[in-house]
Structure formats: structure tokens, C-alpha cells
C-alpha atoms as a PDB file:
ATOM      1  CA  ARG A   1      -3.447 -28.203  -9.706  1.00  0.00           C
ATOM      2  CA  THR A   2      -5.860 -25.990 -11.600  1.00  0.00           C
ATOM      3  CA  SER A   3      -8.597 -26.601 -14.130  1.00  0.00           C
ATOM      4  CA  SER A   4      -8.450 -23.227 -15.903  1.00  0.00           C
ATOM      5  CA  PRO A   5      -5.883 -20.748 -17.277  1.00  0.00           C
ATOM      6  CA  ILE A   6      -3.864 -18.895 -14.663  1.00  0.00           C
ATOM      7  CA  ARG A   7      -4.238 -15.116 -14.469  1.00  0.00           C
ATOM      8  CA  LEU A   8      -1.324 -13.146 -13.032  1.00  0.00           C
ATOM      9  CA  ALA A   9      -0.728  -9.667 -11.608  1.00  0.00           C
ATOM     10  CA  LEU A  10       2.769  -8.508 -10.610  1.00  0.00           C
ATOM     11  CA  THR A  11       4.054  -5.521  -8.659  1.00  0.00           C
ATOM     12  CA  GLU A  12       7.347  -5.066  -6.795  1.00  0.00           C
ATOM     13  CA  ASN A  13       7.954  -8.346  -4.917  1.00  0.00           C
ATOM     14  CA  MET A  14       4.308  -9.500  -5.010  1.00  0.00           C
ATOM     15  CA  LEU A  15       2.723 -11.869  -7.500  1.00  0.00           C
ATOM     16  CA  ALA A  16      -1.001 -12.576  -7.478  1.00  0.00           C
ATOM     17  CA  ALA A  17      -2.291 -15.657  -9.301  1.00  0.00           C
ATOM     18  CA  SER A  18      -5.857 -16.746  -9.907  1.00  0.00           C
ATOM     19  CA  ALA A  19      -7.346 -19.961 -11.320  1.00  0.00           C
ATOM     20  CA  HIS A  20      -9.943 -22.633 -10.589  1.00  0.00           C
ATOM     21  CA  SER A  21      -9.248 -25.468  -8.199  1.00  0.00           C
ATOM     22  CA  ALA A  22      -8.989 -28.816  -9.988  1.00  0.00           C
ATOM     23  CA  SER A  23     -10.684 -30.628  -7.094  1.00  0.00           C
ATOM     24  CA  THR A  24     -13.590 -28.305  -6.278  1.00  0.00           C
ATOM     25  CA  GLY A  25     -13.758 -26.027  -9.325  1.00  0.00           C
ATOM     26  CA  ALA A  26     -13.983 -22.992  -7.029  1.00  0.00           C
ATOM     27  CA  PRO A  27     -12.144 -19.795  -8.027  1.00  0.00           C
ATOM     28  CA  ILE A  28      -9.019 -19.266  -5.957  1.00  0.00           C
ATOM     29  CA  VAL A  29      -6.528 -16.424  -5.658  1.00  0.00           C
ATOM     30  CA  SER A  30      -3.032 -16.768  -4.274  1.00  0.00           C
ATOM     31  CA  LEU A  31      -0.527 -14.104  -3.274  1.00  0.00           C
ATOM     32  CA  ILE A  32       3.190 -14.882  -3.444  1.00  0.00           C
ATOM     33  CA  GLU A  33       5.736 -12.568  -1.824  1.00  0.00           C
ATOM     34  CA  LEU A  34       9.419 -12.894  -2.708  1.00  0.00           C
ATOM     35  CA  TYR A  35      12.165 -11.926  -0.278  1.00  0.00           C
ATOM     36  CA  GLU A  36      15.935 -11.865  -0.614  1.00  0.00           C
ATOM     37  CA  ASN A  37      16.684 -13.213   2.842  1.00  0.00           C
ATOM     38  CA  ALA A  38      14.625 -15.595   4.966  1.00  0.00           C
ATOM     39  CA  THR A  39      16.679 -15.205   8.150  1.00  0.00           C
ATOM     40  CA  LYS A  40      16.010 -12.741  10.902  1.00  0.00           C
ATOM     41  CA  PRO A  41      18.509  -9.814  10.949  1.00  0.00           C
ATOM     42  CA  ASP A  42      21.186  -9.849  13.644  1.00  0.00           C
ATOM     43  CA  TYR A  43      20.198  -6.630  15.370  1.00  0.00           C
ATOM     44  CA  VAL A  44      23.013  -6.888  17.960  1.00  0.00           C
ATOM     45  CA  ARG A  45      25.643  -7.061  15.215  1.00  0.00           C
ATOM     46  CA  MET A  46      23.994  -4.209  13.331  1.00  0.00           C
ATOM     47  CA  LEU A  47      23.981  -2.109  16.522  1.00  0.00           C
ATOM     48  CA  LEU A  48      27.656  -2.792  17.304  1.00  0.00           C
ATOM     49  CA  THR A  49      29.111  -2.590  13.792  1.00  0.00           C
ATOM     50  CA  GLY A  50      26.535  -0.499  11.970  1.00  0.00           C
ATOM     51  CA  THR A  51      26.379  -3.022   9.097  1.00  0.00           C
ATOM     52  CA  GLU A  52      24.688  -6.302   8.294  1.00  0.00           C
ATOM     53  CA  GLU A  53      26.497  -9.625   8.358  1.00  0.00           C
ATOM     54  CA  ASN A  54      27.090  -9.903   4.596  1.00  0.00           C
ATOM     55  CA  ALA A  55      27.183  -6.187   3.824  1.00  0.00           C
ATOM     56  CA  GLY A  56      30.891  -6.202   2.947  1.00  0.00           C
ATOM     57  CA  ARG A  57      30.852  -9.341   0.803  1.00  0.00           C
ATOM     58  CA  VAL A  58      31.427  -8.774  -2.894  1.00  0.00           C
ATOM     59  CA  ARG A  59      28.745 -10.359  -5.057  1.00  0.00           C
ATOM     60  CA  SER A  60      28.749 -11.031  -8.768  1.00  0.00           C
ATOM     61  CA  ALA A  61      25.914  -9.764 -10.932  1.00  0.00           C
ATOM     62  CA  PHE A  62      25.727 -13.283 -12.398  1.00  0.00           C
ATOM     63  CA  GLU A  63      25.375 -14.963  -9.009  1.00  0.00           C
ATOM     64  CA  LEU A  64      22.144 -16.930  -8.808  1.00  0.00           C
ATOM     65  CA  ARG A  65      20.351 -16.322  -5.544  1.00  0.00           C
ATOM     66  CA  ALA A  66      17.026 -18.053  -5.180  1.00  0.00           C
ATOM     67  CA  PRO A  67      14.484 -15.807  -3.394  1.00  0.00           C
ATOM     68  CA  PHE A  68      12.555 -16.894  -0.347  1.00  0.00           C
ATOM     69  CA  ALA A  69       8.835 -17.117  -1.118  1.00  0.00           C
ATOM     70  CA  LEU A  70       5.785 -16.844   1.114  1.00  0.00           C
ATOM     71  CA  SER A  71       2.447 -17.863  -0.365  1.00  0.00           C
ATOM     72  CA  THR A  72      -1.091 -18.748   0.580  1.00  0.00           C
ATOM     73  CA  ALA A  73      -4.373 -19.314  -1.262  1.00  0.00           C
ATOM     74  CA  PHE A  74      -7.919 -18.103  -0.726  1.00  0.00           C
ATOM     75  CA  GLN A  75     -11.243 -19.033  -2.256  1.00  0.00           C
ATOM     76  CA  LEU A  76     -13.132 -16.217  -3.932  1.00  0.00           C
ATOM     77  CA  PRO A  77     -16.907 -15.970  -3.496  1.00  0.00           C
ATOM     78  CA  ALA A  78     -17.380 -14.999  -7.168  1.00  0.00           C
ATOM     79  CA  GLU A  79     -15.912 -15.762 -10.602  1.00  0.00           C
ATOM     80  CA  LEU A  80     -12.920 -13.661 -11.600  1.00  0.00           C
ATOM     81  CA  SER A  81     -12.083 -12.227 -15.036  1.00  0.00           C
ATOM     82  CA  THR A  82      -8.830 -10.308 -14.524  1.00  0.00           C
ATOM     83  CA  MET A  83      -6.950  -8.339 -11.874  1.00  0.00           C
ATOM     84  CA  ALA A  84      -4.262  -5.697 -11.315  1.00  0.00           C
ATOM     85  CA  PHE A  85      -2.471  -3.953  -8.434  1.00  0.00           C
ATOM     86  CA  THR A  86      -2.948  -0.267  -7.663  1.00  0.00           C
ATOM     87  CA  GLN A  87      -0.088   2.036  -8.603  1.00  0.00           C
ATOM     88  CA  THR A  88       1.035   5.280  -6.921  1.00  0.00           C
ATOM     89  CA  ALA A  89       3.647   7.905  -7.741  1.00  0.00           C
ATOM     90  CA  LYS A  90       6.222   6.973  -5.068  1.00  0.00           C
ATOM     91  CA  GLY A  91       5.023   3.484  -4.119  1.00  0.00           C
ATOM     92  CA  ILE A  92       4.535   4.500  -0.470  1.00  0.00           C
ATOM     93  CA  THR A  93       0.803   3.815  -0.290  1.00  0.00           C
ATOM     94  CA  PRO A  94      -0.112   0.169   0.450  1.00  0.00           C
ATOM     95  CA  ARG A  95      -1.064  -1.858  -2.625  1.00  0.00           C
ATOM     96  CA  HIS A  96      -4.580  -3.126  -3.141  1.00  0.00           C
ATOM     97  CA  LEU A  97      -5.617  -5.781  -5.643  1.00  0.00           C
ATOM     98  CA  MET A  98      -8.288  -4.708  -8.100  1.00  0.00           C
ATOM     99  CA  VAL A  99     -10.341  -7.751  -9.158  1.00  0.00           C
ATOM    100  CA  ALA A 100     -12.744  -7.682 -12.121  1.00  0.00           C
ATOM    101  CA  LEU A 101     -15.557 -10.135 -11.487  1.00  0.00           C
ATOM    102  CA  ARG A 102     -17.500 -12.035 -14.128  1.00  0.00           C
ATOM    103  CA  SER A 103     -20.606 -10.299 -12.824  1.00  0.00           C
ATOM    104  CA  GLY A 104     -19.222  -7.033 -14.222  1.00  0.00           C
ATOM    105  CA  GLN A 105     -18.301  -5.536 -10.857  1.00  0.00           C
ATOM    106  CA  LEU A 106     -14.923  -4.299  -9.632  1.00  0.00           C
ATOM    107  CA  LEU A 107     -13.756  -5.605  -6.253  1.00  0.00           C
ATOM    108  CA  ALA A 108     -11.001  -3.919  -4.231  1.00  0.00           C
ATOM    109  CA  LEU A 109      -9.065  -6.393  -2.089  1.00  0.00           C
ATOM    110  CA  ASP A 110      -6.919  -5.010   0.705  1.00  0.00           C
ATOM    111  CA  LYS A 111      -3.493  -6.634   0.525  1.00  0.00           C
ATOM    112  CA  ARG A 112      -3.787  -7.511   4.222  1.00  0.00           C
ATOM    113  CA  MET A 113      -6.774  -9.746   3.423  1.00  0.00           C
ATOM    114  CA  ILE A 114      -4.672 -11.969   1.112  1.00  0.00           C
ATOM    115  CA  ASP A 115      -1.364 -11.511   2.932  1.00  0.00           C
ATOM    116  CA  PRO A 116       0.520 -14.842   3.160  1.00  0.00           C
ATOM    117  CA  ARG A 117       1.713 -13.804   6.627  1.00  0.00           C
ATOM    118  CA  ARG A 118      -1.797 -14.063   8.089  1.00  0.00           C
ATOM    119  CA  PRO A 119      -1.455 -16.303  11.160  1.00  0.00           C
ATOM    120  CA  THR A 120      -3.239 -19.641  11.313  1.00  0.00           C
ATOM    121  CA  GLY A 121      -3.767 -19.204  15.038  1.00  0.00           C
ATOM    122  CA  ALA A 122      -4.732 -16.254  17.171  1.00  0.00           C
ATOM    123  CA  PRO A 123      -3.025 -13.048  15.952  1.00  0.00           C
ATOM    124  CA  SER A 124      -0.168 -11.786  18.071  1.00  0.00           C
ATOM    125  CA  THR A 125       0.267  -8.178  19.132  1.00  0.00           C
ATOM    126  CA  ALA A 126       2.601  -7.574  16.178  1.00  0.00           C
ATOM    127  CA  ASP A 127       0.047  -9.108  13.802  1.00  0.00           C
ATOM    128  CA  ARG A 128      -2.725  -6.911  15.132  1.00  0.00           C
ATOM    129  CA  GLU A 129      -0.530  -3.827  14.754  1.00  0.00           C
ATOM    130  CA  GLU A 130      -0.076  -4.691  11.068  1.00  0.00           C
ATOM    131  CA  GLY A 131      -3.781  -5.395  10.640  1.00  0.00           C
ATOM    132  CA  LEU A 132      -3.309  -9.120   9.971  1.00  0.00           C
ATOM    133  CA  ALA A 133      -6.349 -11.186  10.905  1.00  0.00           C
ATOM    134  CA  GLN A 134      -6.447 -14.929  11.513  1.00  0.00           C
ATOM    135  CA  TYR A 135      -6.295 -16.948   8.308  1.00  0.00           C
ATOM    136  CA  SER A 136      -9.575 -18.030   6.762  1.00  0.00           C
ATOM    137  CA  PRO A 137      -9.653 -19.844   3.404  1.00  0.00           C
ATOM    138  CA  LEU A 138     -12.815 -18.066   2.209  1.00  0.00           C
ATOM    139  CA  LEU A 139     -12.644 -14.371   1.360  1.00  0.00           C
ATOM    140  CA  PRO A 140     -15.841 -12.478   2.183  1.00  0.00           C
ATOM    141  CA  LEU A 141     -17.499 -10.399  -0.533  1.00  0.00           C
ATOM    142  CA  MET A 142     -18.118  -7.109   1.231  1.00  0.00           C
ATOM    143  CA  PRO A 143     -20.485  -4.731  -0.617  1.00  0.00           C
ATOM    144  CA  GLN A 144     -18.466  -1.684   0.482  1.00  0.00           C
ATOM    145  CA  ALA A 145     -15.431  -3.100  -1.353  1.00  0.00           C
ATOM    146  CA  LEU A 146     -17.249  -3.015  -4.718  1.00  0.00           C
ATOM    147  CA  LEU A 147     -16.110   0.147  -6.485  1.00  0.00           C
ATOM    148  CA  THR A 148     -18.767  -0.167  -9.176  1.00  0.00           C
ATOM    149  CA  HIS A 149     -21.587  -0.309  -6.590  1.00  0.00           C
ATOM    150  CA  GLY A 150     -24.774  -0.922  -8.600  1.00  0.00           C
ATOM    151  CA  GLN A 151     -23.140  -0.482 -11.998  1.00  0.00           C
ATOM    152  CA  ARG A 152     -21.775  -3.299 -14.129  1.00  0.00           C
ATOM    153  CA  VAL A 153     -19.238  -3.543 -16.950  1.00  0.00           C
ATOM    154  CA  GLY A 154     -20.234  -6.095 -19.571  1.00  0.00           C
ATOM    155  CA  ARG A 155     -17.652  -8.671 -20.648  1.00  0.00           C
ATOM    156  CA  ALA A 156     -14.818  -7.260 -18.526  1.00  0.00           C
ATOM    157  CA  ALA A 157     -11.572  -7.729 -20.460  1.00  0.00           C
ATOM    158  CA  GLY A 158      -9.040  -5.944 -18.293  1.00  0.00           C
ATOM    159  CA  VAL A 159      -8.180  -3.671 -15.387  1.00  0.00           C
ATOM    160  CA  ARG A 160      -5.569  -0.907 -15.519  1.00  0.00           C
ATOM    161  CA  CYS A 161      -4.239   1.154 -12.621  1.00  0.00           C
ATOM    162  CA  VAL A 162      -2.138   4.311 -13.042  1.00  0.00           C
ATOM    163  CA  ALA A 163      -0.596   6.730 -10.573  1.00  0.00           C
ATOM    164  CA  THR A 164      -1.646  10.350 -10.080  1.00  0.00           C
ATOM    165  CA  THR A 165       0.196  13.393  -8.766  1.00  0.00           C
ATOM    166  CA  LEU A 166      -1.246  12.578  -5.338  1.00  0.00           C
ATOM    167  CA  GLU A 167       0.577   9.724  -3.622  1.00  0.00           C
ATOM    168  CA  SER A 168      -2.618   8.579  -1.907  1.00  0.00           C
ATOM    169  CA  THR A 169      -4.671   8.240  -5.086  1.00  0.00           C
ATOM    170  CA  SER A 170      -4.651   5.807  -7.996  1.00  0.00           C
ATOM    171  CA  ILE A 171      -6.788   5.859 -11.138  1.00  0.00           C
ATOM    172  CA  VAL A 172      -8.516   2.520 -11.762  1.00  0.00           C
ATOM    173  CA  ALA A 173     -10.076   1.650 -15.123  1.00  0.00           C
ATOM    174  CA  MET A 174     -12.105  -1.462 -15.890  1.00  0.00           C
ATOM    175  CA  TYR A 175     -12.997  -2.018 -19.517  1.00  0.00           C
ATOM    176  CA  GLY A 176     -14.979  -4.432 -21.647  1.00  0.00           C
ATOM    177  CA  THR A 177     -18.043  -3.565 -23.702  1.00  0.00           C
ATOM    178  CA  ASP A 178     -18.331  -0.653 -21.234  1.00  0.00           C
ATOM    179  CA  LEU A 179     -15.764   1.496 -19.441  1.00  0.00           C
ATOM    180  CA  PHE A 180     -15.636   2.243 -15.722  1.00  0.00           C
ATOM    181  CA  VAL A 181     -13.074   4.724 -14.333  1.00  0.00           C
ATOM    182  CA  ALA A 182     -12.717   5.794 -10.712  1.00  0.00           C
ATOM    183  CA  ARG A 183     -10.258   7.339  -8.299  1.00  0.00           C
ATOM    184  CA  TYR A 184      -9.228   5.013  -5.502  1.00  0.00           C
ATOM    185  CA  SER A 185      -7.308   5.785  -2.313  1.00  0.00           C
ATOM    186  CA  PRO A 186      -6.126   2.586  -0.549  1.00  0.00           C
ATOM    187  CA  ALA A 187      -5.016   4.497   2.558  1.00  0.00           C
ATOM    188  CA  LYS A 188      -7.558   7.326   2.288  1.00  0.00           C
ATOM    189  CA  ASN A 189      -6.587  10.878   1.249  1.00  0.00           C
ATOM    190  CA  PHE A 190      -3.748  11.401   3.729  1.00  0.00           C
ATOM    191  CA  ASP A 191      -2.086  14.033   1.488  1.00  0.00           C
ATOM    192  CA  LEU A 192      -5.221  16.017   0.663  1.00  0.00           C
ATOM    193  CA  LEU A 193      -6.934  18.624   2.833  1.00  0.00           C
ATOM    194  CA  HIS A 194     -10.606  18.049   3.544  1.00  0.00           C
ATOM    195  CA  ASP A 195     -13.167  20.426   2.057  1.00  0.00           C
ATOM    196  CA  SER A 196     -14.146  21.550   5.570  1.00  0.00           C
ATOM    197  CA  PHE A 197     -10.568  22.552   6.431  1.00  0.00           C
ATOM    198  CA  ASN A 198     -10.387  26.092   7.819  1.00  0.00           C
ATOM    199  CA  HIS A 199      -8.048  27.834   5.376  1.00  0.00           C
ATOM    200  CA  VAL A 200      -8.692  31.240   6.945  1.00  0.00           C
ATOM    201  CA  ALA A 201      -7.521  30.063  10.364  1.00  0.00           C
ATOM    202  CA  LEU A 202      -4.375  28.594   8.805  1.00  0.00           C
ATOM    203  CA  ALA A 203      -3.618  31.857   6.977  1.00  0.00           C
ATOM    204  CA  LEU A 204      -4.158  33.872  10.179  1.00  0.00           C
ATOM    205  CA  ALA A 205      -1.904  31.522  12.154  1.00  0.00           C
ATOM    206  CA  VAL A 206       0.899  31.832   9.584  1.00  0.00           C
ATOM    207  CA  PHE A 207       0.467  35.615   9.501  1.00  0.00           C
ATOM    208  CA  GLY A 208       0.573  35.767  13.299  1.00  0.00           C
ATOM    209  CA  LEU A 209       3.748  33.692  13.429  1.00  0.00           C
ATOM    210  CA  ALA A 210       5.382  35.916  10.804  1.00  0.00           C
ATOM    211  CA  VAL A 211       4.485  39.086  12.743  1.00  0.00           C
ATOM    212  CA  GLY A 212       5.664  37.520  15.996  1.00  0.00           C
ATOM    213  CA  THR A 213       8.977  36.549  14.412  1.00  0.00           C
ATOM    214  CA  VAL A 214       9.562  40.100  13.103  1.00  0.00           C
ATOM    215  CA  VAL A 215       8.665  41.704  16.441  1.00  0.00           C
ATOM    216  CA  THR A 216      10.783  39.385  18.588  1.00  0.00           C
ATOM    217  CA  THR A 217      13.755  39.820  16.207  1.00  0.00           C
ATOM    218  CA  TRP A 218      13.470  43.609  16.481  1.00  0.00           C
ATOM    219  CA  LEU A 219      13.217  43.456  20.276  1.00  0.00           C
ATOM    220  CA  ARG A 220      16.272  41.192  20.509  1.00  0.00           C
ATOM    221  CA  ARG A 221      18.383  43.481  18.338  1.00  0.00           C
ATOM    222  CA  ARG A 222      17.243  46.512  20.335  1.00  0.00           C
ATOM    223  CA  SER A 223      18.151  44.763  23.588  1.00  0.00           C
ATOM    224  CA  GLU A 224      21.597  43.870  22.227  1.00  0.00           C
ATOM    225  CA  LEU A 225      22.174  47.458  21.079  1.00  0.00           C
ATOM    226  CA  ASN A 226      21.188  48.890  24.480  1.00  0.00           C
ATOM    227  CA  ALA A 227      23.545  46.440  26.148  1.00  0.00           C
ATOM    228  CA  LEU A 228      26.442  47.684  24.038  1.00  0.00           C
ATOM    229  CA  TRP A 229      25.807  51.330  25.019  1.00  0.00           C
ATOM    230  CA  ARG A 230      25.998  50.564  28.717  1.00  0.00           C
END
């Protein structure tokens, strides 16, 4: 139960909801992930037949199939105004949740922090590989996750995220009586060369490979021609 209006943010199979707890009045955020199948795939069958168990079954477009949902809730350390998920051109980059706080700051929440698959016990090896930490009901407010830093947007009314030509980068805008716009890279700039990259060395390497290819091709043809004259 909640004691305030519910704010929602939707992307792909993920739904984020935020409200105030009816019992404590604390702000909470919950992430719900919807899946088509809750059973573990039969990898032996897939290896032997090359298909899944129900791959050949004909389904009607009007068939109602209830999705399998995973959800969990976390308590936020600050009041929330609105939120939105980051967007990228191809949807390859992991999604982050942009949260506009009542204080006028913009908080970037890594999806792994609010992932409903966070284990309640000690993380397994697979969990650690995915970056899933042990579940804790209280989300920490890390200063490095505040995109606005020392700036504030008065009376934040909304957050919008749009994709750019770079898959790694999303444009985030927070607006109210002020406007804050920033570039945000959830997985860093993996598709952008660093300013210190040695372009000259790259050009020389490509040139050297091109020259080497031409020379070795000429030597091979010459060797084949000499072999024919013998």
C-alpha cells in the first residue's frame, strides 16, 4: 500500500514504480521485470534438436499468456519527483534509471542496484559476474551518482532521455523552472576513441600493412611465374 501517487517509468520489459510507503511514509522505488517464460531452458534438448521445446507449436495472436514477473522494492534516501530510463540507438547499452529528486538534483541509478535478481544471501559466482550485490533495502545516495553535482533545478517537473548517434551515450534533460542537460554514458564511452589515442601510430600501422600486402602479393606472383618457366 502507498500513501502517495505512483510514478512510473517503462522501457522494454522493465517497469519502475515509485511512491511513499503507507506504513513508514518513506519514498520507495520498485523495479518489475517481465519475462515470457519462468522455466529454465532445456539445454540438452536444444543441443540435440537445435530448437526449444515449444518452438514448433503454433500460437494464436489472441492467445493470452500471462508474463512471469520479478520485482523488489528499495527505500530511497531522498524524496523523488519523477524518473525515466536512459535510451540508446540500438538498445545494447545497459539501462540506467534517471531519478529527479525534490532537492533539484538528478540521480543516476545503475540498473544493477535495483535489480530484482539481487540475492538475499551471499552472491554466487554468477551473481558477481553480473555485478549483482547482496540485497539491501536502503539505497545509498552516492555523491558521484549525482549528475547535477552542485547545481540544482528548481521545481523539477520531468526527465527526458534520448538516444544519440553513439550507442554508448544518451542525452538526459531535467526540466522545471530551470533546465539541465547532460550527456550520460552508462557503460562509459566504449565506442569512442580517447583524446590521447595515437592516431599517427594507427595511420602508420595501416600504411605498413598495406605496403606489406602489396609487396608479398608481388613476390608470390613472381615466385609462381618463375615456377612456370622451369
